[in-house]
CSV table of C-alpha atoms in Angstrom, one decimal:
chain,number,residue,atom,x,y,z
A,1299,MET,CA,-6.4,17.9,0.7
A,1300,GLU,CA,-4.0,15.1,-0.3
A,1301,ARG,CA,-4.6,13.8,-3.8
A,1302,ILE,CA,-2.7,10.7,-5.0
A,1303,ILE,CA,-3.0,9.0,-8.3
A,1304,LEU,CA,-2.8,5.2,-7.8
A,1305,ILE,CA,-1.7,2.8,-10.6
A,1306,GLU,CA,-1.9,-1.0,-10.5
A,1307,THR,CA,-0.8,-3.0,-13.5
A,1308,SER,CA,1.1,-5.9,-12.0
A,1309,THR,CA,-1.3,-8.7,-13.0
A,1310,ALA,CA,-4.0,-9.3,-15.7
A,1311,LEU,CA,-6.2,-6.5,-14.2
A,1312,CYS,CA,-5.3,-2.9,-15.2
A,1313,SER,CA,-6.6,-0.3,-12.8
A,1314,ALA,CA,-6.2,3.3,-11.7
A,1315,ALA,CA,-7.7,5.3,-8.9
A,1316,LEU,CA,-7.7,8.7,-7.4
A,1317,ALA,CA,-7.3,9.1,-3.6
A,1318,GLU,CA,-8.5,12.4,-2.1
A,1319,ASP,CA,-8.2,13.2,1.6
A,1320,GLY,CA,-7.8,9.5,2.5
A,1321,ALA,CA,-10.7,8.1,0.4
A,1322,ILE,CA,-11.0,6.7,-3.1
A,1323,THR,CA,-13.1,9.1,-5.2
A,1324,ALA,CA,-12.6,7.7,-8.7
A,1325,TYR,CA,-11.7,4.3,-10.1
A,1326,ARG,CA,-11.3,2.5,-13.4
A,1327,GLU,CA,-10.4,-1.1,-14.2
A,1328,SER,CA,-10.2,-3.5,-17.1
A,1329,SER,CA,-9.3,-7.2,-17.5
A,1330,ALA,CA,-9.1,-7.0,-21.3
A,1331,PRO,CA,-6.1,-9.0,-22.5
A,1332,LYS,CA,-2.9,-7.1,-23.1
A,1333,ALA,CA,-4.7,-3.7,-22.8
A,1334,HIS,CA,-2.4,-2.2,-20.1
A,1335,ALA,CA,-0.4,-0.1,-22.5
A,1336,SER,CA,-3.5,1.3,-24.2
A,1337,LEU,CA,-5.7,1.9,-21.1
A,1338,THR,CA,-3.5,3.0,-18.2
A,1339,ALA,CA,-3.0,6.6,-19.3
A,1340,VAL,CA,-6.6,6.8,-20.6
A,1341,PHE,CA,-7.9,5.7,-17.1
A,1342,ILE,CA,-5.8,8.3,-15.4
A,1343,GLN,CA,-7.1,11.1,-17.7
A,1344,GLU,CA,-10.7,9.8,-17.1
A,1345,ILE,CA,-10.5,9.9,-13.4
A,1346,LEU,CA,-8.9,13.4,-13.3
A,1347,THR,CA,-11.6,14.6,-15.7
A,1348,GLU,CA,-14.3,13.0,-13.6
A,1349,ARG,CA,-13.1,14.9,-10.6
A,1350,GLY,CA,-12.7,18.1,-12.5
A,1351,ILE,CA,-9.0,18.4,-11.7
A,1352,SER,CA,-5.6,18.2,-13.5
A,1353,LEU,CA,-2.3,16.5,-12.7
A,1354,SER,CA,-1.0,19.8,-11.2
A,1355,ASP,CA,-3.7,19.5,-8.5
A,1356,CYS,CA,-2.3,16.1,-7.3
A,1357,ASP,CA,0.4,15.7,-4.7
A,1358,ALA,CA,1.9,12.4,-5.8
A,1359,VAL,CA,1.7,9.4,-8.1
A,1360,CYS,CA,1.9,5.9,-6.6
A,1361,VAL,CA,2.6,2.8,-8.6
A,1362,SER,CA,2.7,-0.9,-7.9
A,1363,MET,CA,6.3,-2.2,-7.8
A,1364,GLY,CA,5.6,-5.9,-7.9
A,1365,PRO,CA,6.1,-8.8,-7.8
A,1366,GLY,CA,4.0,-9.4,-10.9
A,1367,SER,CA,4.1,-9.4,-14.7
A,1368,TYR,CA,7.2,-7.8,-16.1
A,1369,THR,CA,5.3,-6.3,-19.0
A,1370,GLY,CA,2.5,-5.0,-16.8
A,1371,LEU,CA,4.8,-3.5,-14.3
A,1372,ARG,CA,6.8,-1.9,-17.0
A,1373,VAL,CA,3.7,-0.2,-18.3
A,1374,GLY,CA,2.7,1.1,-14.9
A,1375,VAL,CA,6.1,2.3,-13.9
A,1376,SER,CA,6.7,4.0,-17.3
A,1377,THR,CA,3.4,5.8,-17.1
A,1378,ALA,CA,4.0,6.9,-13.5
A,1379,LYS,CA,7.5,8.1,-14.2
A,1380,GLY,CA,6.3,10.1,-17.2
A,1381,LEU,CA,3.7,11.8,-15.1
A,1382,CYS,CA,6.2,12.7,-12.4
A,1383,PHE,CA,8.9,13.8,-14.8
A,1384,GLY,CA,6.5,16.1,-16.6
A,1385,SER,CA,4.9,17.6,-13.5
A,1386,GLY,CA,7.6,17.5,-10.9
A,1387,LYS,CA,5.3,15.5,-8.6
A,1388,PRO,CA,6.9,12.9,-6.3
A,1389,LEU,CA,6.8,9.2,-7.3
A,1390,ILE,CA,6.1,6.6,-4.6
A,1391,ALA,CA,5.7,2.8,-4.9
A,1392,VAL,CA,4.1,0.1,-2.9
A,1393,GLY,CA,4.5,-3.7,-3.1
A,1394,THR,CA,1.8,-5.8,-4.8
A,1395,LEU,CA,1.7,-8.1,-1.8
A,1396,ASP,CA,1.0,-5.1,0.5
A,1397,THR,CA,-1.9,-4.1,-1.8
A,1398,LEU,CA,-3.4,-7.6,-1.5
A,1399,VAL,CA,-3.1,-7.6,2.3
A,1400,ALA,CA,-4.9,-4.3,2.3
A,1401,GLN,CA,-7.5,-5.7,-0.1
A,1402,ALA,CA,-8.1,-8.6,2.2
A,1403,SER,CA,-8.9,-6.2,5.0
A,1404,CYS,CA,-11.3,-4.2,2.9
A,1405,GLU,CA,-13.2,-7.1,1.1
A,1406,THR,CA,-13.0,-10.0,3.6
A,1407,ASP,CA,-13.9,-10.7,7.2
A,1408,ILE,CA,-10.4,-11.4,8.6
A,1409,SER,CA,-11.5,-11.2,12.3
A,1410,ASP,CA,-10.4,-14.9,12.9
A,1411,ILE,CA,-7.4,-14.9,10.5
A,1412,ARG,CA,-4.0,-15.5,12.1
A,1413,PHE,CA,-1.9,-14.9,9.0
A,1414,ILE,CA,-2.4,-13.5,5.4
A,1415,VAL,CA,-0.4,-14.9,2.6
A,1416,PRO,CA,-0.7,-12.9,-0.6
A,1417,MET,CA,0.2,-14.8,-3.8
A,1418,ILE,CA,1.1,-13.7,-7.3
A,1419,ASP,CA,0.9,-16.4,-9.9
A,1420,ALA,CA,4.3,-17.4,-11.4
A,1421,ARG,CA,3.0,-20.2,-13.6
A,1422,ARG,CA,2.8,-23.9,-12.9
A,1423,MET,CA,2.7,-24.4,-9.1
A,1424,GLU,CA,5.0,-21.5,-8.3
A,1425,VAL,CA,3.9,-18.2,-6.7
A,1426,TYR,CA,5.6,-15.1,-5.3
A,1427,SER,CA,4.5,-14.7,-1.8
A,1428,ALA,CA,5.3,-13.6,1.8
A,1429,VAL,CA,3.6,-14.0,5.2
A,1430,PHE,CA,1.9,-11.1,6.8
A,1431,THR,CA,0.0,-10.5,10.0
A,1432,PRO,CA,-3.6,-9.2,9.6
A,1433,ASP,CA,-2.5,-5.7,10.6
A,1434,GLY,CA,-0.2,-5.6,7.5
A,1435,LYS,CA,3.2,-6.4,9.1
A,1436,GLN,CA,5.4,-8.5,6.7
A,1437,ILE,CA,7.1,-11.3,8.7
A,1438,THR,CA,8.9,-13.2,5.9
A,1439,ASP,CA,10.8,-12.1,2.9
A,1440,THR,CA,9.1,-11.9,-0.5
A,1441,ALA,CA,10.2,-15.0,-2.4
A,1442,PRO,CA,9.2,-17.5,-5.1
A,1443,ALA,CA,7.8,-20.7,-3.7
A,1444,ILE,CA,6.7,-24.0,-5.3
A,1445,ILE,CA,3.5,-25.0,-3.7
A,1446,ASP,CA,2.9,-28.5,-2.3
A,1447,GLU,CA,0.7,-30.0,0.4
A,1448,SER,CA,3.2,-29.0,3.2
A,1449,SER,CA,3.6,-25.4,2.1
A,1450,PHE,CA,3.1,-22.8,5.0
A,1451,SER,CA,2.3,-25.7,7.4
A,1452,GLU,CA,4.0,-24.0,10.3
A,1453,TYR,CA,1.6,-21.0,10.0
A,1454,LEU,CA,-1.4,-23.2,9.3
A,1455,GLU,CA,-0.8,-25.1,12.5
A,1456,GLN,CA,-1.1,-21.8,14.4
A,1457,GLY,CA,-4.6,-20.8,13.2
A,1458,PRO,CA,-6.6,-19.8,10.1
A,1459,VAL,CA,-4.5,-18.5,7.1
A,1460,LEU,CA,-6.0,-16.5,4.2
A,1461,PHE,CA,-4.3,-17.1,0.9
A,1462,ILE,CA,-5.2,-14.2,-1.4
A,1463,GLY,CA,-4.3,-13.2,-5.0
A,1464,ASP,CA,-4.2,-14.5,-8.5
A,1465,GLY,CA,-2.1,-17.4,-7.3
A,1466,ALA,CA,-4.4,-18.5,-4.5
A,1467,GLY,CA,-6.9,-20.4,-6.6
A,1468,LYS,CA,-4.5,-23.0,-7.9
A,1469,CYS,CA,-3.3,-23.7,-4.3
A,1470,ASP,CA,-6.8,-24.7,-3.2
A,1471,GLY,CA,-6.8,-28.4,-3.5
A,1472,VAL,CA,-3.1,-28.7,-3.0
A,1473,ILE,CA,-2.9,-27.1,0.5
A,1474,ARG,CA,-5.6,-29.1,2.2
A,1475,HIS,CA,-5.1,-28.0,5.8
A,1476,PRO,CA,-8.5,-27.2,7.5
A,1477,ASN,CA,-7.1,-23.8,8.5
A,1478,ALA,CA,-6.5,-22.7,4.9
A,1479,ARG,CA,-8.8,-20.1,3.3
A,1480,PHE,CA,-8.5,-19.1,-0.3
A,1481,GLN,CA,-9.5,-15.9,-2.1
A,1482,GLN,CA,-8.8,-15.8,-5.8
A,1483,CYS,CA,-8.5,-12.2,-7.0
A,1484,TRP,CA,-6.4,-9.5,-8.7
A,1485,PRO,CA,-4.9,-6.6,-6.8
A,1486,LYS,CA,-6.7,-3.3,-7.4
A,1487,ALA,CA,-5.5,0.3,-7.5
A,1488,SER,CA,-8.3,1.2,-5.0
A,1489,SER,CA,-6.7,-1.2,-2.5
A,1490,MET,CA,-3.4,0.6,-2.7
A,1491,LEU,CA,-4.9,3.4,-0.6
A,1492,SER,CA,-3.6,2.5,2.9
A,1493,PRO,CA,0.0,1.5,1.9
A,1494,ALA,CA,0.2,4.5,-0.5
A,1495,LEU,CA,-0.8,6.9,2.3
A,1496,GLU,CA,1.8,5.4,4.6
A,1497,ALA,CA,4.5,5.6,1.8
A,1498,TYR,CA,3.5,9.2,1.1
A,1499,LYS,CA,3.8,10.3,4.7
A,1500,GLU,CA,7.2,8.7,5.0
């Protein structure tokens, strides 16, 4: 049985999950302000205790590698590295944007969606984003973008585009194309499952 600890601290939501044999079996999250440093390790201990196992029973630790909050990412990566150095377990990482694309597939009907654009808020009208196909293939580089009414127009002209992430809400009302769909949310550790399993197998 594969067991992977999943850590997501790239945005205002701090979360941790345990994947066992390809499914999420334990999960914790909190959006309490500036609580990442105090909660991340606690969450990991809680999910291991809940499942009646220890770190030695796990096969790997997976952490979000951004883009996202520098402070939040530092907490997640430091925690993951500490777990791996102490246990000898392998450390793997997945992109925050990949997690959001996986989250869209799990939480939203994307049957008619042509492209998915995950967005991480970078303040004002700037976001970190990239364009993905609904099956998770990234087709543009991850880059900062200042959003205006013409942003992503070449993709919107081809069909429905889902903008998802904590930067999506502020774009609703600026990007007014009829093919634009918006889902304001934070990336979750539980949504790291699919990209984490791919990274682990590689």
